[in-house]
CSV table of C-alpha atoms in Angstrom, one decimal:
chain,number,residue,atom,x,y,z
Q,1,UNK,CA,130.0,130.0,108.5
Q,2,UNK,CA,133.1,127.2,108.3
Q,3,UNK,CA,132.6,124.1,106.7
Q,4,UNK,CA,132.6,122.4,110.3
Q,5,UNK,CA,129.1,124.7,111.7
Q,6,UNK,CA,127.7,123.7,108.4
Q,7,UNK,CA,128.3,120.1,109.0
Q,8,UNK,CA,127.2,120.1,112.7
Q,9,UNK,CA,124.3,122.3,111.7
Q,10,UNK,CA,123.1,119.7,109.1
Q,11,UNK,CA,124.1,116.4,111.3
Q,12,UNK,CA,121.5,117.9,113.8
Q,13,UNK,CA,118.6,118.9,111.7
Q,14,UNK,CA,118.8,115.7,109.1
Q,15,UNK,CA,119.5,113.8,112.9
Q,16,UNK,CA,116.2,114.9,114.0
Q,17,UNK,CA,114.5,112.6,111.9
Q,18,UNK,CA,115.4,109.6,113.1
Q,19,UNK,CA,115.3,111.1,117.1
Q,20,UNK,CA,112.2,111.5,116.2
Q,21,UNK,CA,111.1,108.0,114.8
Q,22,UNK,CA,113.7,106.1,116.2
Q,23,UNK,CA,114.0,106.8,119.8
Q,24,UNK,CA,110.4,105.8,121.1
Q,25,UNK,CA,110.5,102.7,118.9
Q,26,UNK,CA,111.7,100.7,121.5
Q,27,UNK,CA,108.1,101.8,123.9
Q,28,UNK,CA,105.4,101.3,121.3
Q,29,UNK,CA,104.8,97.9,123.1
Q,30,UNK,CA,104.5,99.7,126.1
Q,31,UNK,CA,102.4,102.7,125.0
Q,32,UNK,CA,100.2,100.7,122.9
Q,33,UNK,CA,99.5,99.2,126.5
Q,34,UNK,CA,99.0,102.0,128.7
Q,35,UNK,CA,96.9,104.2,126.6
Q,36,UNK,CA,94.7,101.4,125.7
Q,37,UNK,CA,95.4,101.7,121.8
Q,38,UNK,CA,95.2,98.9,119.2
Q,39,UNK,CA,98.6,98.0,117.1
Q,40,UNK,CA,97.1,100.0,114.4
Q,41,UNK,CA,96.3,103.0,116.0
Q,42,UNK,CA,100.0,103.0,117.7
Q,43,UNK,CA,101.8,102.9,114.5
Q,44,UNK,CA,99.4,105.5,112.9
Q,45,UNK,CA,101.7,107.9,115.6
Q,46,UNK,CA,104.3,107.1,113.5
Q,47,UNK,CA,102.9,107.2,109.8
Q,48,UNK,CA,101.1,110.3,110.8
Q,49,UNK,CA,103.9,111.8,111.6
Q,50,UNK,CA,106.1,110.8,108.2
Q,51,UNK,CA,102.6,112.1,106.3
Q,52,UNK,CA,102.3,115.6,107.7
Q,53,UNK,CA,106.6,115.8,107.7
Q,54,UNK,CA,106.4,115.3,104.0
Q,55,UNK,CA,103.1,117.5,103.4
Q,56,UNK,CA,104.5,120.3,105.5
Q,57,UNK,CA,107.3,120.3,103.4
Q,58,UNK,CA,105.3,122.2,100.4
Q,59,UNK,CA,104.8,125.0,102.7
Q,60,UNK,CA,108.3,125.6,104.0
Q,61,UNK,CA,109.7,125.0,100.9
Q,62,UNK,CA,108.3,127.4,99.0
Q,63,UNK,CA,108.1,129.7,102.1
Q,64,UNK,CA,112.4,129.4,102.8
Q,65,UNK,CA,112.6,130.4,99.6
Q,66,UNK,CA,111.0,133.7,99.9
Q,67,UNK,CA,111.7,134.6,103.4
Q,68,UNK,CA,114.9,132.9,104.1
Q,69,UNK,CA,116.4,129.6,105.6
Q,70,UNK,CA,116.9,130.8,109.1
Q,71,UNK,CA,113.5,132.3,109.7
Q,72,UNK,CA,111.3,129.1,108.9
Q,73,UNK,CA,114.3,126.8,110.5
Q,74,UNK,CA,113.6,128.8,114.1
Q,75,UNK,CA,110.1,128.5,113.5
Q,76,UNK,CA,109.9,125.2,112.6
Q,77,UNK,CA,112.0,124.5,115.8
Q,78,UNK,CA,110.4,126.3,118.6
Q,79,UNK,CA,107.4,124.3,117.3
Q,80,UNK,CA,109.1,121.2,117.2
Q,81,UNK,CA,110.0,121.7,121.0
Q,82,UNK,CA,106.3,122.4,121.9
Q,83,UNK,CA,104.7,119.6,120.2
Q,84,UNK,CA,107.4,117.1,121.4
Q,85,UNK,CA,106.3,118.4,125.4
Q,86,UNK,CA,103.1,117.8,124.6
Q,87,UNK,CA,103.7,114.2,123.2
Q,88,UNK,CA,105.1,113.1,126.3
Q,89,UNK,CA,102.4,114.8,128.4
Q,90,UNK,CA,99.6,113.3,126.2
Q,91,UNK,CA,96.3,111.4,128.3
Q,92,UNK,CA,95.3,109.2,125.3
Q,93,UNK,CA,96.4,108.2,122.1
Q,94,UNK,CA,94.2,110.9,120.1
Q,95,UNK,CA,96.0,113.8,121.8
Q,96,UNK,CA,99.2,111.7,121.2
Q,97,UNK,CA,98.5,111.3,117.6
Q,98,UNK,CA,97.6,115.0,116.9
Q,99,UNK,CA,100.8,116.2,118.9
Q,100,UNK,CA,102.5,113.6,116.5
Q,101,UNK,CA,101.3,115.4,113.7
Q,102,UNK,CA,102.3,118.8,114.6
Q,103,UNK,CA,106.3,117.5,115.0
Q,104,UNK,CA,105.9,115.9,112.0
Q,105,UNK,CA,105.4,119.4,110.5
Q,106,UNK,CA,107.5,121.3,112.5
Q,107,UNK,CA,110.1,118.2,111.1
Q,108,UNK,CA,109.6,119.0,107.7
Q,109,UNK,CA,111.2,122.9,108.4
Q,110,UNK,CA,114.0,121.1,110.0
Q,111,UNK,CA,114.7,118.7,107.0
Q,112,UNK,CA,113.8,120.7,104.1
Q,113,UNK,CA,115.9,123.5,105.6
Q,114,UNK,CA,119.4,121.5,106.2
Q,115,UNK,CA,119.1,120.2,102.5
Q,116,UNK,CA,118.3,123.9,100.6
Q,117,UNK,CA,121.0,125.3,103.1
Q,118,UNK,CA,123.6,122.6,101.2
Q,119,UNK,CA,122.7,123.6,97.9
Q,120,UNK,CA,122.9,127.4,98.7
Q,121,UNK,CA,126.2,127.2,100.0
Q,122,UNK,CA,128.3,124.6,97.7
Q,123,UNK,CA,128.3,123.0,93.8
Q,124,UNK,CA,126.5,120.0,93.1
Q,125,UNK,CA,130.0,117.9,93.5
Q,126,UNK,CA,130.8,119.6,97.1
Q,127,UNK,CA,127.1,119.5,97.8
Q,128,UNK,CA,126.8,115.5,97.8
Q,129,UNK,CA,130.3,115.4,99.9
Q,130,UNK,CA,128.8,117.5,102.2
Q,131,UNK,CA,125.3,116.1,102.2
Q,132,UNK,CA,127.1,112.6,103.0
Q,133,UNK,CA,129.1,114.0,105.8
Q,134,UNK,CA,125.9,115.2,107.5
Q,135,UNK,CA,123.7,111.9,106.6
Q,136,UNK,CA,126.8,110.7,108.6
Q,137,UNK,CA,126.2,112.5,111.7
Q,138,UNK,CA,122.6,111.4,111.0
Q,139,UNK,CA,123.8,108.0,111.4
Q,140,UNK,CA,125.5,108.6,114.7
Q,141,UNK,CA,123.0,110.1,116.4
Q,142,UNK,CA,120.5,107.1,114.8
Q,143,UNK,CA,122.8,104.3,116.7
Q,144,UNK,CA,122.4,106.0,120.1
Q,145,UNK,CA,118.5,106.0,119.8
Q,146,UNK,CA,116.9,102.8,120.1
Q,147,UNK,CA,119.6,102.4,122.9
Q,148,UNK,CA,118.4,105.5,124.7
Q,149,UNK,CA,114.7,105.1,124.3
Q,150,UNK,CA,115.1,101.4,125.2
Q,151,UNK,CA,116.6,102.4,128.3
Q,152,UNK,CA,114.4,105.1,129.2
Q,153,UNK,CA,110.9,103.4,128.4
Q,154,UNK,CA,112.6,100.3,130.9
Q,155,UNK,CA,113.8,102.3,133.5
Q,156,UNK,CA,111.5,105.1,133.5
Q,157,UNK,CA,108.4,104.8,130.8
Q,158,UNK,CA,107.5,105.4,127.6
Q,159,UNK,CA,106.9,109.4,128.4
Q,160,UNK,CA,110.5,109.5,129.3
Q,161,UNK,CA,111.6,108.7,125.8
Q,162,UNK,CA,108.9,111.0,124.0
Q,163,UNK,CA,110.5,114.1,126.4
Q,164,UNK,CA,114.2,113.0,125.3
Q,165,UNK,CA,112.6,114.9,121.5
Q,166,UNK,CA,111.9,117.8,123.5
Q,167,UNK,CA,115.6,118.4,125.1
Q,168,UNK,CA,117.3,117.3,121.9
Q,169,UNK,CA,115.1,119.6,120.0
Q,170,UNK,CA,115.5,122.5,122.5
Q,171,UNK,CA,119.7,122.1,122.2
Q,172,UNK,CA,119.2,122.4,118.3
Q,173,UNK,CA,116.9,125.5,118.6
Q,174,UNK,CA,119.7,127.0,120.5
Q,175,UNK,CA,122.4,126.4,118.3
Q,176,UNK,CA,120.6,127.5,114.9
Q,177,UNK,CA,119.9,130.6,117.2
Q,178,UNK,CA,123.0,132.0,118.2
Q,179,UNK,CA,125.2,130.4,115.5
Q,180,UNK,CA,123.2,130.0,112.0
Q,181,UNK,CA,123.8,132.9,109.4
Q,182,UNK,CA,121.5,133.0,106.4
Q,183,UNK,CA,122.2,130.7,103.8
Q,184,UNK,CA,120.3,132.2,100.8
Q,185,UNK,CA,121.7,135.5,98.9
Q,186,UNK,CA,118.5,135.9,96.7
Q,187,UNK,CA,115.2,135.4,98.5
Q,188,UNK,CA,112.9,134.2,95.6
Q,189,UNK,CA,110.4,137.3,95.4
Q,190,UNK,CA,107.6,135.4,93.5
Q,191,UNK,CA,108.3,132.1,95.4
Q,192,UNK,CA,104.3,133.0,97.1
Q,193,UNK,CA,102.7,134.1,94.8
Q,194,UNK,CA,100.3,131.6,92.7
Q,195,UNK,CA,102.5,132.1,89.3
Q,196,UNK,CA,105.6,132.0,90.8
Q,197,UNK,CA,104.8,128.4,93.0
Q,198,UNK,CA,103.0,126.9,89.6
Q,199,UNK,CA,105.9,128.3,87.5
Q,200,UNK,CA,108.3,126.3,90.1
Q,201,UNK,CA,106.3,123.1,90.1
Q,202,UNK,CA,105.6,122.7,86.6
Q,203,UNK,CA,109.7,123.3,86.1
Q,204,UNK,CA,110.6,120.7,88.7
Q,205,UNK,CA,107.8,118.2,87.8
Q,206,UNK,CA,108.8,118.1,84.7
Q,207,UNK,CA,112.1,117.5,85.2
Q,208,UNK,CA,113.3,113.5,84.5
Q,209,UNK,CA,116.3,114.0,86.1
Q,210,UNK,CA,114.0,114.9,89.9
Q,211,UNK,CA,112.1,112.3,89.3
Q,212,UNK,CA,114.6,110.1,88.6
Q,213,UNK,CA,117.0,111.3,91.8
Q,214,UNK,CA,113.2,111.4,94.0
Q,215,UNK,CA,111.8,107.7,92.9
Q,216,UNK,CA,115.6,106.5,94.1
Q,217,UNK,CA,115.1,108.3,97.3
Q,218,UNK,CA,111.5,107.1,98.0
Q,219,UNK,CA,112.5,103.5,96.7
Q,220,UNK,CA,115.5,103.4,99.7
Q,221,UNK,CA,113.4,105.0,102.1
Q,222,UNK,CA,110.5,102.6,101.9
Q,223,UNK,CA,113.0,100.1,103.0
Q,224,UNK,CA,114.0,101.9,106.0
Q,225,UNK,CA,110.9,102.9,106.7
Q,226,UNK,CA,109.2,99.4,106.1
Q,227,UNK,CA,111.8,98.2,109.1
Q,228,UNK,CA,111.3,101.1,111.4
Q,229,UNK,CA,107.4,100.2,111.7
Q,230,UNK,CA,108.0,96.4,112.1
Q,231,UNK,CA,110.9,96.1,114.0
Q,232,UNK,CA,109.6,96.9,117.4
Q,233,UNK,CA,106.9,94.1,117.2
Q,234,UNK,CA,109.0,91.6,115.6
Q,235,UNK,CA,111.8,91.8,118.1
Q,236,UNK,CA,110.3,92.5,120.8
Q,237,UNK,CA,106.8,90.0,120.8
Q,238,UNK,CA,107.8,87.7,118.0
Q,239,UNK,CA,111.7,86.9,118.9
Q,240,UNK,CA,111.2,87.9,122.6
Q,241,UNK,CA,113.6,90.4,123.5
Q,242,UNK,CA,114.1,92.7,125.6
Q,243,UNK,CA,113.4,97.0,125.1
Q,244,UNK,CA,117.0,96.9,125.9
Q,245,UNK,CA,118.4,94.0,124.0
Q,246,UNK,CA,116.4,95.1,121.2
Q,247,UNK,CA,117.5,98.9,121.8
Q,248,UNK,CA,121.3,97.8,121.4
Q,249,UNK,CA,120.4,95.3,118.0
Q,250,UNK,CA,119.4,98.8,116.3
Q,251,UNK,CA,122.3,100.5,117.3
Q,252,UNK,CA,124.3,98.3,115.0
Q,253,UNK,CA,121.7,98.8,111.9
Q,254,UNK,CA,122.9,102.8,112.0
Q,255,UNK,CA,126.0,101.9,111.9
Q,256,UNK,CA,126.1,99.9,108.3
Q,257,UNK,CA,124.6,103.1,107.3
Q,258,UNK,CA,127.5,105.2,108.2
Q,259,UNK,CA,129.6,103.0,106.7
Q,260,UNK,CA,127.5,103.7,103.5
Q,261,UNK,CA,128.1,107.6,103.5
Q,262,UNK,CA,131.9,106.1,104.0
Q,263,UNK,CA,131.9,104.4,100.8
Q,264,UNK,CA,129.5,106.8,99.0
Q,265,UNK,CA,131.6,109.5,99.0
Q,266,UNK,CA,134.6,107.5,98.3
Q,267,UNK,CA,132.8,106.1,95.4
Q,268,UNK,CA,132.0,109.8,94.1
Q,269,UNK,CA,135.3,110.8,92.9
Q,270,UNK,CA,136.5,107.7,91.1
Q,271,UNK,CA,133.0,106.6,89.3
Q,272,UNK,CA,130.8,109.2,89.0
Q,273,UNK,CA,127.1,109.5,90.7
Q,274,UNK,CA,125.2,107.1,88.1
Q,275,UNK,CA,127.5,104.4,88.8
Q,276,UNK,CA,127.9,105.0,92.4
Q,277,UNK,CA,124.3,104.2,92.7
Q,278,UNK,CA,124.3,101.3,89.8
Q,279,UNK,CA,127.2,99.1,92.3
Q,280,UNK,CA,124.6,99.9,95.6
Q,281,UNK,CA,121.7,99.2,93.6
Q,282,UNK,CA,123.0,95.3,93.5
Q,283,UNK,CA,123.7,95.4,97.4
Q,284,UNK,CA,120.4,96.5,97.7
Q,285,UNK,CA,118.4,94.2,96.2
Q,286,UNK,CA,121.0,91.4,97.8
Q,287,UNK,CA,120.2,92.6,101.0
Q,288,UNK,CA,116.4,92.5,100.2
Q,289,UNK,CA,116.6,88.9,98.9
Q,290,UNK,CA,118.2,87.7,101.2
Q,291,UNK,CA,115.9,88.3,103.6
Q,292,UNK,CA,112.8,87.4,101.7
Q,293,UNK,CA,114.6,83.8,101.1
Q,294,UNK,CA,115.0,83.5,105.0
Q,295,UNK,CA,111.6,84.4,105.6
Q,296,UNK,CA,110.4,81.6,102.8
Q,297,UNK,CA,112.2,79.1,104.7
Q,298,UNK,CA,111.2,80.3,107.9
Q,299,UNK,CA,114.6,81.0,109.6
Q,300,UNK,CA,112.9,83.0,112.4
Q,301,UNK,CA,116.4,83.8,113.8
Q,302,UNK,CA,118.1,87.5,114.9
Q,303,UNK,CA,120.9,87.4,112.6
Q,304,UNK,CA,119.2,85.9,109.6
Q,305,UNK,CA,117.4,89.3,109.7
Q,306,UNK,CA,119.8,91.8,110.8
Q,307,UNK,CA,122.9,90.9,108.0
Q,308,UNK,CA,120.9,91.3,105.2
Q,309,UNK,CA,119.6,95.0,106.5
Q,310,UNK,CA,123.3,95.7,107.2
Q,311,UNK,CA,123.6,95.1,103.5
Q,312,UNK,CA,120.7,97.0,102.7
Q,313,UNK,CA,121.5,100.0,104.6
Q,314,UNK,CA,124.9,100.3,103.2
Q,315,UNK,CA,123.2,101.0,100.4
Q,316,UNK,CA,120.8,103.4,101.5
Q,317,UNK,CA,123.9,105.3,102.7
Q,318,UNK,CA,124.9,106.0,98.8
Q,319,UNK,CA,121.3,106.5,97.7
Q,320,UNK,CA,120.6,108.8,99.9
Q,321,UNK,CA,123.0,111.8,99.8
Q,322,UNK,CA,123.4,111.2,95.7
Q,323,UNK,CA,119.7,111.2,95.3
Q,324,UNK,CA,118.6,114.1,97.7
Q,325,UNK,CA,121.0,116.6,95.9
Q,326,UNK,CA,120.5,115.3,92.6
Q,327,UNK,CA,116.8,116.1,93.2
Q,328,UNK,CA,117.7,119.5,93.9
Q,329,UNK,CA,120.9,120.1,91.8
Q,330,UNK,CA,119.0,121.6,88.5
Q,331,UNK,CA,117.1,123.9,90.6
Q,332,UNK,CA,119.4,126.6,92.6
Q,333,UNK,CA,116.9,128.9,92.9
Q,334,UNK,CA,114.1,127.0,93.8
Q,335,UNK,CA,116.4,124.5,96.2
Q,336,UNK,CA,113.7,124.8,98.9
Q,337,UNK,CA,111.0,123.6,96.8
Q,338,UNK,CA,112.3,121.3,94.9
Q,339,UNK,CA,113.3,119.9,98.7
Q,340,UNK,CA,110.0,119.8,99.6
Q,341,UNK,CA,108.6,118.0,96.8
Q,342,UNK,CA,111.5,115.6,97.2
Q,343,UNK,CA,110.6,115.1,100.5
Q,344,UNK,CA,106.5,114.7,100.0
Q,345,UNK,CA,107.4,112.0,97.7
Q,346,UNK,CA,109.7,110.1,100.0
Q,347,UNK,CA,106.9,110.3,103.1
Q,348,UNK,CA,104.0,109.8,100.8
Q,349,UNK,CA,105.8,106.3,100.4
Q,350,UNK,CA,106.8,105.9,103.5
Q,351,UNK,CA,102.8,106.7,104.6
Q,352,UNK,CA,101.2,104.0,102.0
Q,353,UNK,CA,103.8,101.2,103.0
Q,354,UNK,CA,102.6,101.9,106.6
Q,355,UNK,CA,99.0,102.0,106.0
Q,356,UNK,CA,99.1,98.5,104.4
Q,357,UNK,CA,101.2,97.3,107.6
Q,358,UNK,CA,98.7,98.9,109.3
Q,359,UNK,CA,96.0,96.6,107.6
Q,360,UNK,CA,98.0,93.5,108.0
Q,361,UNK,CA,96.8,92.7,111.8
Q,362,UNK,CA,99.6,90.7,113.7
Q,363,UNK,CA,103.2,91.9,112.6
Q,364,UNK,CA,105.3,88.8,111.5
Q,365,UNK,CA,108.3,88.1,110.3
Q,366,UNK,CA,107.4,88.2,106.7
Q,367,UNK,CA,105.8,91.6,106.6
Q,368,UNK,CA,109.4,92.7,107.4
Q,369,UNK,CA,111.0,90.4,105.5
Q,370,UNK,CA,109.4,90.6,101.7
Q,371,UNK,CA,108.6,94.4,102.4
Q,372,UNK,CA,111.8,95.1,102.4
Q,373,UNK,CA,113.2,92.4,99.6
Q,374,UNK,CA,109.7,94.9,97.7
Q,375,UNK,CA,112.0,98.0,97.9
Q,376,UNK,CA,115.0,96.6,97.4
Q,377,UNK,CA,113.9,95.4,93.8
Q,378,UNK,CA,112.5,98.5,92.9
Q,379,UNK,CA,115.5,100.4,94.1
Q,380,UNK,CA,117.8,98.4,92.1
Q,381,UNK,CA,115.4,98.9,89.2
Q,382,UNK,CA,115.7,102.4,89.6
Q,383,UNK,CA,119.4,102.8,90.1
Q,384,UNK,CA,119.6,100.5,87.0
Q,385,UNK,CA,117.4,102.4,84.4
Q,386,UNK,CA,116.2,105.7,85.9
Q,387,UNK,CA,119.3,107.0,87.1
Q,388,UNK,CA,121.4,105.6,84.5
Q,389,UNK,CA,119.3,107.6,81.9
Q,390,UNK,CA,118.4,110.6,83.7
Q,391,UNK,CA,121.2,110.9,86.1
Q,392,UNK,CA,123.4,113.2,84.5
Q,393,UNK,CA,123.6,116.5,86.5
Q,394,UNK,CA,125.4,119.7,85.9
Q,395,UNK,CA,128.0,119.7,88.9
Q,396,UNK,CA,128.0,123.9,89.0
């Protein structure tokens, strides 16, 4: 396949994430409303989801490794399609949620499948480049979301936004389908089998340099994640704007985050991946304290919040490609496990921090606020000691 497919093929597959969490963001007020459902019970459709995406993972992973990338990517797809119809065309919020839950599996093929399919194909070095250029397309497609689900839950309704999955999904499908080749030479014969999976686990698990790589990329993502849950509310009820108004405010946030990938991979060449994450470690936990100070002295205001996740989400455009394939780089034979337990990690986070928001009643201001100034710390932390120990990966 050219270097351009590959590229297109990962922008859409790593891009489904946030199409899938981002784009109904902007109707949770709204959906909370018509199907009668408490704040908690709404944002459970989105922490479920990030849960079973991350514990599907350990099945595809394992499973691509055996049988191939392109076989579980198709399957994972036509699922994703199905689930995503059913979403929209949900009666109450416990079909919703279990439809929820079901993409966020079918998700996990998608994800786990674009990463191993990097590692197959290129060197650790080319790999990250790569990696970066898709988490870049990620970024494009995540600053026309909130826009477009803004627009359809105002216009149309909330169900209008939740089908928008299904088309996206259904071009992807077809794409992989009549353009993706097989990415992986040597299918992993044992990858099933009890010995084989345990011999792969105990390998990567053991590993300081994945967990090293995996805490960065959990760290970062809790961030995100912890502004993806909150956002809606906070804009929307607390600051009083618009599904629109607030649509367009996170289709700037994306793009700091392209301009991460920008500087991560011009970062790369010059100092190396340990230090590339040591200089975004420091914007990070700027970002993050600077928005915990606002929140202290209650400076309730749109841009107090906003510049500071710029910063932060600059960062999380190095983290994220350096981590995800220095997770995987020590394993090329095992790339689609060692994704998948990369990936549990990162949701299992992503599923506790929402839990708590869950718990918190009323989302305010500072739930956003010193959540994310939380993950900022311990991403500097990690990018500091962690990965300046550990971080050392063989570029072949």
């Amino acid at each position: 396949m050219p270097s351009s497919l590959v590229v297109l093929v990962i922008s859409l597959l790593l891009g489904l994430q946030p199409v899938t969490t981002d784009l109904y963001l902007p109707a949770l007020p709204d959906l909370s409303r018509d199907l009668s459902s408490s704040m908690s019970q709404t944002q459970l459709t989105l922490t479920a989801l990030l849960l079973s995406f991350g514990v599907s993972q350990m099945a595809w992973g394992p499973l691509s490794d055996r049988y191939g990338r392109r076989p579980i990517l198709l399957w994972g797809m036509g699922s994703y399609v199905l689930a995503a119809l059913a979403s929209a065309l949900a009666p109450t919020i416990g079909i919703l949620l279990i439809a929820r839950m079901v993409q966020g599996a079918a998700l996990g093929a998608a994800v786990m499948g674009a990463r191993a399919i990097v590692r197959d194909l290129y060197s650790v070095t080319d790999g990250t480049r790569v990696m970066s250029k898709g988490l870049t397309g990620l970024g494009i497609l995540a600053c026309l979301c909130a826009p477009v689900g803004g627009m359809l839950s105002e216009t149309i309704s909330w169900r209008a936004a939740l089908l928008a999955l299904a088309v996206f999904g259904a071009v992807t499908y077809g794409l992989l389908f009549f353009r993706l080749k097989e990415s992986l030479v040597h299918p992993k014969l044992d990858a099933l089998k009890v010995s084989g999976l345990w011999s792969s686990w105990r390998q990567i698990l053991r590993h300081p340099t994945f967990w090293s790589c995996t805490i960065l990329s959990a760290t970062t993502f809790g961030g995100l994640f912890t502004f993806l849950a909150t956002s809606s509310f906070v804009f929307i009820q607390t600051l009083g704007l618009s599904r629109t108004e607030y649509g367009m405010v996170m289709f700037t946030m994306p793009l700091s985050y392209i301009l991460g990938t920008v500087v991560c991979r011009m970062l790369l060449p010059r100092f190396g991946l340990r230090r590339s994450v040591a200089f975004a470690g420091a914007i990070s936990l700027a970002g993050g304290t600077m928005l915990g100070v606002s929140a202290m002295v209650d400076l309730h205001e749109g841009w107090a919040i906003m510049v500071p996740v710029y910063l932060f989400m600059i960062a999380h455009g190095v983290h994220q490609p350096c981590s995800q394939m220095g997770s995987i780089a020590p394993f090329p034979q095992a790339a689609g496990t060692a994704t998948a337990l990369n990936g549990f990690f990162m949701m299992l986070v992503a599923f506790a921090m929402g839990a708590w928001l869950g718990a918190q009643g009323q989302i305010e201001v500072k739930h956003l606020a010193y959540g994310i100034w939380f993950w900022g710390f311990l991403t500097a932390l990690t990018a500091w000691t962690l990965m300046q120990r550990y971080g050392h990966i063989d570029q072949s």
